[in-house]
Amino acid sequence: YKRVLNIELGDFGHMERAKKPQKLPTVMARKEVNQVLSSMSGVNQLMAKLLYGCGLRLMECVRMRVENIDFEQNHIIVRDGKGMKDRSTMLPEQLKPLLLEHLEGVRIMHKQDLKNGFGEVYLPFALERKYPNAAKEWGWQYVFPSEKISRDPRNGKMRRHHVSESALQRAVQKAARKADLTKHVSPHTFRHSFATHLLE
Protein backbone atom coordinates (compact mmCIF):
# COMPACT_ATOMS: atom_id res chain seq x y z
CA TYR A 1 0.00 0.00 0.00
CA LYS A 2 2.72 2.44 1.04
CA ARG A 3 5.24 1.79 -1.74
CA VAL A 4 2.99 0.93 -4.71
CA LEU A 5 -0.38 2.64 -4.17
CA ASN A 6 1.12 5.50 -2.10
CA ILE A 7 -1.55 5.09 0.57
CA GLU A 8 -0.49 5.64 4.19
CA LEU A 9 -2.34 3.19 6.41
CA GLY A 10 -1.25 4.64 9.74
CA ASP A 11 -0.45 2.79 12.98
CA PHE A 12 -2.14 -0.55 13.57
CA GLY A 13 -0.88 -0.74 17.15
CA HIS A 14 0.41 -3.95 18.79
CA MET A 15 -0.27 -7.07 16.72
CA GLU A 16 0.10 -10.71 17.75
CA ARG A 17 1.52 -13.08 15.17
CA ALA A 18 -0.63 -16.12 14.45
CA LYS A 19 0.91 -19.17 16.05
CA LYS A 20 1.50 -22.26 13.95
CA PRO A 21 -0.33 -25.22 15.49
CA GLN A 22 2.13 -27.81 16.74
CA LYS A 23 1.42 -31.37 15.70
CA LEU A 24 2.75 -34.17 17.84
CA PRO A 25 4.73 -36.71 15.77
CA THR A 26 3.39 -40.23 15.35
CA VAL A 27 5.42 -42.70 17.41
CA MET A 28 5.12 -46.47 17.17
CA ALA A 29 5.50 -48.76 20.16
CA ARG A 30 8.36 -51.29 19.94
CA LYS A 31 5.83 -54.04 19.22
CA GLU A 32 4.32 -51.99 16.37
CA VAL A 33 7.78 -51.32 14.87
CA ASN A 34 8.43 -55.09 14.86
CA GLN A 35 5.03 -55.75 13.26
CA VAL A 36 5.68 -53.27 10.43
CA LEU A 37 9.25 -54.51 9.84
CA SER A 38 8.06 -58.15 9.85
CA SER A 39 5.53 -57.24 7.14
CA MET A 40 8.34 -56.03 4.87
CA SER A 41 11.03 -57.89 2.96
CA GLY A 42 14.18 -57.49 0.89
CA VAL A 43 15.88 -54.12 0.35
CA ASN A 44 12.86 -52.16 1.61
CA GLN A 45 12.97 -54.02 4.92
CA LEU A 46 16.72 -53.34 5.28
CA MET A 47 16.18 -49.64 4.54
CA ALA A 48 13.33 -49.43 7.08
CA LYS A 49 15.55 -51.15 9.67
CA LEU A 50 18.22 -48.51 9.03
CA LEU A 51 15.66 -45.69 9.39
CA TYR A 52 14.70 -47.09 12.79
CA GLY A 53 18.06 -48.38 13.99
CA CYS A 54 20.07 -45.29 12.96
CA GLY A 55 17.40 -42.57 13.16
CA LEU A 56 17.84 -41.68 9.49
CA ARG A 57 15.58 -39.48 7.41
CA LEU A 58 14.20 -41.00 4.19
CA MET A 59 16.50 -39.07 1.80
CA GLU A 60 19.52 -39.62 4.05
CA CYS A 61 18.98 -43.35 3.65
CA VAL A 62 18.42 -43.46 -0.13
CA ARG A 63 21.39 -41.10 -0.81
CA MET A 64 23.83 -42.98 1.44
CA ARG A 65 27.19 -43.84 -0.14
CA VAL A 66 29.35 -46.89 0.61
CA GLU A 67 32.13 -44.71 2.10
CA ASN A 68 29.68 -43.27 4.66
CA ILE A 69 29.48 -46.58 6.55
CA ASP A 70 32.15 -47.34 9.17
CA PHE A 71 31.72 -51.00 10.10
CA GLU A 72 34.74 -50.96 12.44
CA GLN A 73 33.47 -48.12 14.62
CA ASN A 74 29.77 -48.97 14.21
CA HIS A 75 28.65 -45.63 12.84
CA ILE A 76 27.29 -43.96 9.71
CA ILE A 77 28.26 -40.49 8.56
CA VAL A 78 25.24 -38.60 7.23
CA ARG A 79 26.37 -36.11 4.57
CA ASP A 80 24.35 -32.98 3.75
CA GLY A 81 21.50 -33.76 6.12
CA LYS A 82 18.86 -31.22 7.08
CA GLY A 83 20.32 -27.71 6.88
CA MET A 84 23.21 -29.05 4.72
CA LYS A 85 24.88 -30.37 7.89
CA ASP A 86 26.94 -33.53 8.37
CA ARG A 87 26.45 -35.73 11.43
CA SER A 88 27.38 -39.14 12.77
CA THR A 89 24.86 -41.73 13.92
CA MET A 90 25.09 -45.24 15.36
CA LEU A 91 25.09 -48.44 13.31
CA PRO A 92 23.35 -51.22 15.26
CA GLU A 93 25.44 -54.38 15.59
CA GLN A 94 22.62 -56.66 14.37
CA LEU A 95 22.28 -54.72 11.11
CA LYS A 96 25.95 -55.11 10.16
CA PRO A 97 25.74 -58.66 8.68
CA LEU A 98 22.59 -57.74 6.70
CA LEU A 99 24.24 -54.60 5.36
CA LEU A 100 27.48 -56.42 4.46
CA GLU A 101 25.53 -59.11 2.61
CA HIS A 102 23.56 -56.44 0.74
CA LEU A 103 26.75 -54.58 -0.23
CA GLU A 104 28.26 -57.77 -1.66
CA GLY A 105 25.40 -57.87 -4.16
CA VAL A 106 25.77 -54.14 -4.92
CA ARG A 107 29.51 -54.62 -5.53
CA ILE A 108 28.90 -57.44 -8.02
CA MET A 109 26.41 -55.20 -9.85
CA HIS A 110 28.90 -52.29 -9.85
CA LYS A 111 31.67 -54.50 -11.30
CA GLN A 112 29.28 -55.64 -14.03
CA ASP A 113 28.38 -52.01 -14.78
CA LEU A 114 32.09 -51.12 -15.13
CA LYS A 115 32.57 -54.09 -17.44
CA ASN A 116 29.69 -52.81 -19.60
CA GLY A 117 31.16 -49.29 -19.78
CA PHE A 118 29.01 -47.72 -17.07
CA GLY A 119 29.49 -47.67 -13.26
CA GLU A 120 29.38 -43.89 -12.79
CA VAL A 121 27.32 -42.13 -10.11
CA TYR A 122 26.43 -38.49 -9.63
CA LEU A 123 28.97 -36.61 -7.49
CA PRO A 124 27.91 -33.61 -5.40
CA PHE A 125 29.08 -30.05 -6.01
CA ALA A 126 32.41 -29.62 -7.87
CA LEU A 127 33.80 -33.06 -6.98
CA GLU A 128 33.20 -34.39 -10.48
CA ARG A 129 35.51 -31.76 -11.97
CA LYS A 130 38.08 -32.04 -9.18
CA TYR A 131 38.22 -35.87 -9.18
CA PRO A 132 37.17 -37.06 -12.69
CA ASN A 133 37.60 -40.79 -11.84
CA ALA A 134 35.90 -40.70 -8.42
CA ALA A 135 32.42 -41.27 -9.91
CA LYS A 136 33.41 -44.86 -10.77
CA GLU A 137 35.09 -45.66 -7.43
CA TRP A 138 33.44 -48.17 -5.11
CA GLY A 139 33.34 -45.81 -2.11
CA TRP A 140 31.20 -43.26 -3.96
CA GLN A 141 28.57 -45.77 -5.08
CA TYR A 142 25.09 -45.62 -3.59
CA VAL A 143 24.35 -48.22 -0.91
CA PHE A 144 20.85 -48.58 -2.40
CA PRO A 145 21.24 -48.19 -6.17
CA SER A 146 18.39 -48.22 -8.66
CA GLU A 147 17.71 -51.45 -10.57
CA LYS A 148 18.02 -49.59 -13.87
CA ILE A 149 20.63 -47.40 -15.49
CA SER A 150 19.09 -44.12 -16.67
CA ARG A 151 20.12 -40.91 -18.41
CA ASP A 152 21.13 -38.09 -16.07
CA PRO A 153 19.16 -35.01 -17.24
CA ARG A 154 21.92 -32.71 -15.92
CA ASN A 155 24.56 -33.85 -18.42
CA GLY A 156 23.08 -36.68 -20.48
CA LYS A 157 25.37 -39.37 -18.97
CA MET A 158 24.05 -42.89 -18.44
CA ARG A 159 24.20 -43.58 -14.71
CA ARG A 160 22.76 -45.75 -11.98
CA HIS A 161 20.91 -43.42 -9.61
CA HIS A 162 19.82 -44.30 -6.06
CA VAL A 163 16.50 -46.07 -5.45
CA SER A 164 13.32 -44.03 -5.59
CA GLU A 165 12.20 -42.72 -2.20
CA SER A 166 8.55 -43.22 -3.22
CA ALA A 167 9.10 -47.01 -3.46
CA LEU A 168 10.07 -47.14 0.23
CA GLN A 169 7.18 -44.84 1.19
CA ARG A 170 4.70 -47.17 -0.52
CA ALA A 171 6.32 -50.27 1.04
CA VAL A 172 6.09 -48.79 4.57
CA GLN A 173 2.44 -47.78 4.11
CA LYS A 174 1.57 -51.22 2.72
CA ALA A 175 3.36 -52.93 5.66
CA ALA A 176 1.53 -50.72 8.19
CA ARG A 177 -1.83 -51.72 6.65
CA LYS A 178 -0.78 -55.38 6.65
CA ALA A 179 0.15 -55.07 10.34
CA ASP A 180 -3.36 -53.60 11.03
CA LEU A 181 -1.98 -50.37 12.48
CA THR A 182 -4.49 -47.54 12.81
CA LYS A 183 -1.72 -44.93 13.11
CA HIS A 184 -0.56 -42.98 10.06
CA VAL A 185 2.85 -44.55 9.47
CA SER A 186 5.46 -43.15 7.06
CA PRO A 187 9.24 -43.68 6.77
CA HIS A 188 9.74 -40.64 9.05
CA THR A 189 7.73 -42.38 11.80
CA PHE A 190 10.69 -44.75 12.26
CA ARG A 191 12.94 -41.75 13.05
CA HIS A 192 10.50 -40.41 15.68
CA SER A 193 10.19 -43.92 17.16
CA PHE A 194 14.01 -44.29 17.23
CA ALA A 195 14.38 -41.01 19.17
CA THR A 196 11.56 -41.86 21.62
CA HIS A 197 12.78 -45.40 22.32
CA LEU A 198 16.34 -44.13 22.75
CA LEU A 199 15.15 -41.67 25.43
CA GLU A 200 13.17 -44.43 27.13
mmCIF file of N, CA, C and O in Angstrom, residues 75-110:
data_model
loop_
_atom_site.group_PDB
_atom_site.id
_atom_site.type_symbol
_atom_site.label_atom_id
_atom_site.label_comp_id
_atom_site.label_asym_id
_atom_site.label_seq_id
_atom_site.Cartn_x
_atom_site.Cartn_y
_atom_site.Cartn_z
ATOM 1 N N HIS A 75 29.408 -46.857 13.062
ATOM 2 C CA HIS A 75 28.645 -45.631 12.840
ATOM 3 C C HIS A 75 28.525 -45.300 11.358
ATOM 4 O O HIS A 75 29.255 -45.814 10.526
ATOM 5 N N ILE A 76 27.563 -44.428 11.076
ATOM 6 C CA ILE A 76 27.290 -43.961 9.711
ATOM 7 C C ILE A 76 27.436 -42.446 9.707
ATOM 8 O O ILE A 76 26.935 -41.765 10.608
ATOM 9 N N ILE A 77 28.139 -41.934 8.720
ATOM 10 C CA ILE A 77 28.256 -40.485 8.557
ATOM 11 C C ILE A 77 27.159 -40.035 7.596
ATOM 12 O O ILE A 77 27.073 -40.517 6.474
ATOM 13 N N VAL A 78 26.307 -39.152 8.063
ATOM 14 C CA VAL A 78 25.238 -38.602 7.225
ATOM 15 C C VAL A 78 25.763 -37.308 6.608
ATOM 16 O O VAL A 78 26.104 -36.367 7.323
ATOM 17 N N ARG A 79 25.875 -37.296 5.285
ATOM 18 C CA ARG A 79 26.365 -36.109 4.573
ATOM 19 C C ARG A 79 25.200 -35.251 4.093
ATOM 20 O O ARG A 79 24.203 -35.777 3.603
ATOM 21 N N ASP A 80 25.357 -33.945 4.228
ATOM 22 C CA ASP A 80 24.348 -32.978 3.748
ATOM 23 C C ASP A 80 22.947 -33.320 4.228
ATOM 24 O O ASP A 80 22.016 -33.438 3.437
ATOM 25 N N GLY A 81 22.820 -33.507 5.537
ATOM 26 C CA GLY A 81 21.499 -33.758 6.121
ATOM 27 C C GLY A 81 20.690 -32.483 6.135
ATOM 28 O O GLY A 81 20.964 -31.548 5.383
ATOM 29 N N LYS A 82 19.710 -32.410 7.005
ATOM 30 C CA LYS A 82 18.865 -31.219 7.083
ATOM 31 C C LYS A 82 19.729 -29.994 7.414
ATOM 32 O O LYS A 82 20.579 -30.058 8.298
ATOM 33 N N GLY A 83 19.517 -28.922 6.675
ATOM 34 C CA GLY A 83 20.316 -27.708 6.877
ATOM 35 C C GLY A 83 21.718 -27.839 6.314
ATOM 36 O O GLY A 83 22.624 -27.119 6.726
ATOM 37 N N MET A 84 21.906 -28.807 5.376
ATOM 38 C CA MET A 84 23.205 -29.054 4.720
ATOM 39 C C MET A 84 24.306 -29.388 5.729
ATOM 40 O O MET A 84 25.470 -29.071 5.547
ATOM 41 N N LYS A 85 23.910 -30.028 6.841
ATOM 42 C CA LYS A 85 24.882 -30.368 7.891
ATOM 43 C C LYS A 85 25.245 -31.842 7.839
ATOM 44 O O LYS A 85 24.431 -32.685 7.482
ATOM 45 N N ASP A 86 26.492 -32.146 8.233
ATOM 46 C CA ASP A 86 26.943 -33.529 8.374
ATOM 47 C C ASP A 86 26.770 -33.934 9.838
ATOM 48 O O ASP A 86 26.876 -33.101 10.732
ATOM 49 N N ARG A 87 26.502 -35.224 10.054
ATOM 50 C CA ARG A 87 26.449 -35.725 11.429
ATOM 51 C C ARG A 87 26.798 -37.204 11.447
ATOM 52 O O ARG A 87 26.810 -37.861 10.402
ATOM 53 N N SER A 88 27.068 -37.720 12.610
ATOM 54 C CA SER A 88 27.382 -39.136 12.775
ATOM 55 C C SER A 88 26.260 -39.789 13.573
ATOM 56 O O SER A 88 25.729 -39.202 14.511
ATOM 57 N N THR A 89 25.880 -40.997 13.176
ATOM 58 C CA THR A 89 24.857 -41.733 13.924
ATOM 59 C C THR A 89 25.312 -43.176 14.110
ATOM 60 O O THR A 89 26.230 -43.643 13.436
ATOM 61 N N MET A 90 24.690 -43.862 15.035
ATOM 62 C CA MET A 90 25.095 -45.237 15.361
ATOM 63 C C MET A 90 24.682 -46.241 14.272
ATOM 64 O O MET A 90 23.700 -46.016 13.556
ATOM 65 N N LEU A 91 25.445 -47.305 14.178
ATOM 66 C CA LEU A 91 25.093 -48.435 13.308
ATOM 67 C C LEU A 91 24.873 -49.637 14.214
ATOM 68 O O LEU A 91 25.826 -50.158 14.803
ATOM 69 N N PRO A 92 23.620 -50.089 14.373
ATOM 70 C CA PRO A 92 23.348 -51.223 15.265
ATOM 71 C C PRO A 92 24.108 -52.488 14.846
ATOM 72 O O PRO A 92 24.174 -52.808 13.660
ATOM 73 N N GLU A 93 24.635 -53.177 15.809
ATOM 74 C CA GLU A 93 25.437 -54.383 15.587
ATOM 75 C C GLU A 93 24.680 -55.431 14.776
ATOM 76 O O GLU A 93 25.239 -56.069 13.877
ATOM 77 N N GLN A 94 23.391 -55.605 15.052
ATOM 78 C CA GLN A 94 22.619 -56.655 14.368
ATOM 79 C C GLN A 94 22.327 -56.340 12.899
ATOM 80 O O GLN A 94 21.961 -57.224 12.129
ATOM 81 N N LEU A 95 22.500 -55.075 12.508
ATOM 82 C CA LEU A 95 22.280 -54.715 11.106
ATOM 83 C C LEU A 95 23.535 -54.896 10.251
ATOM 84 O O LEU A 95 23.446 -54.914 9.028
ATOM 85 N N LYS A 96 24.686 -55.013 10.892
ATOM 86 C CA LYS A 96 25.952 -55.112 10.156
ATOM 87 C C LYS A 96 26.010 -56.296 9.187
ATOM 88 O O LYS A 96 26.331 -56.109 8.015
ATOM 89 N N PRO A 97 25.688 -57.541 9.636
ATOM 90 C CA PRO A 97 25.744 -58.659 8.681
ATOM 91 C C PRO A 97 24.775 -58.504 7.510
ATOM 92 O O PRO A 97 25.096 -58.853 6.380
ATOM 93 N N LEU A 98 23.587 -57.945 7.765
ATOM 94 C CA LEU A 98 22.590 -57.736 6.704
ATOM 95 C C LEU A 98 23.096 -56.712 5.691
ATOM 96 O O LEU A 98 22.950 -56.892 4.479
ATOM 97 N N LEU A 99 23.723 -55.661 6.210
ATOM 98 C CA LEU A 99 24.239 -54.600 5.361
ATOM 99 C C LEU A 99 25.440 -55.080 4.542
ATOM 100 O O LEU A 99 25.563 -54.764 3.358
ATOM 101 N N LEU A 100 26.309 -55.865 5.163
ATOM 102 C CA LEU A 100 27.479 -56.415 4.463
ATOM 103 C C LEU A 100 27.055 -57.355 3.340
ATOM 104 O O LEU A 100 27.611 -57.321 2.244
ATOM 105 N N GLU A 101 26.047 -58.181 3.624
ATOM 106 C CA GLU A 101 25.526 -59.114 2.612
ATOM 107 C C GLU A 101 24.914 -58.346 1.441
ATOM 108 O O GLU A 101 25.126 -58.685 0.274
ATOM 109 N N HIS A 102 24.172 -57.285 1.770
ATOM 110 C CA HIS A 102 23.557 -56.440 0.739
ATOM 111 C C HIS A 102 24.631 -55.787 -0.131
ATOM 112 O O HIS A 102 24.516 -55.757 -1.363
ATOM 113 N N LEU A 103 25.687 -55.269 0.505
ATOM 114 C CA LEU A 103 26.754 -54.578 -0.225
ATOM 115 C C LEU A 103 27.542 -55.509 -1.145
ATOM 116 O O LEU A 103 28.069 -55.080 -2.164
ATOM 117 N N GLU A 104 27.592 -56.785 -0.779
ATOM 118 C CA GLU A 104 28.258 -57.774 -1.655
ATOM 119 C C GLU A 104 27.539 -57.834 -3.001
ATOM 120 O O GLU A 104 28.164 -57.865 -4.066
ATOM 121 N N GLY A 105 26.215 -57.853 -2.939
ATOM 122 C CA GLY A 105 25.398 -57.873 -4.163
ATOM 123 C C GLY A 105 25.544 -56.590 -4.964
ATOM 124 O O GLY A 105 25.626 -56.620 -6.197
ATOM 125 N N VAL A 106 25.614 -55.448 -4.265
ATOM 126 C CA VAL A 106 25.769 -54.142 -4.924
ATOM 127 C C VAL A 106 27.134 -54.076 -5.606
ATOM 128 O O VAL A 106 27.256 -53.556 -6.720
ATOM 129 N N ARG A 107 28.154 -54.645 -4.962
ATOM 130 C CA ARG A 107 29.515 -54.623 -5.526
ATOM 131 C C ARG A 107 29.596 -55.448 -6.814
ATOM 132 O O ARG A 107 30.236 -55.041 -7.793
ATOM 133 N N ILE A 108 28.942 -56.587 -6.816
ATOM 134 C CA ILE A 108 28.901 -57.439 -8.016
ATOM 135 C C ILE A 108 28.232 -56.675 -9.159
ATOM 136 O O ILE A 108 28.712 -56.681 -10.296
ATOM 137 N N MET A 109 27.124 -55.985 -8.849
ATOM 138 C CA MET A 109 26.406 -55.200 -9.849
ATOM 139 C C MET A 109 27.275 -54.052 -10.369
ATOM 140 O O MET A 109 27.305 -53.780 -11.574
ATOM 141 N N HIS A 110 28.015 -53.408 -9.466
ATOM 142 C CA HIS A 110 28.895 -52.292 -9.854
ATOM 143 C C HIS A 110 30.022 -52.774 -10.778
ATOM 144 O O HIS A 110 30.340 -52.121 -11.780
#
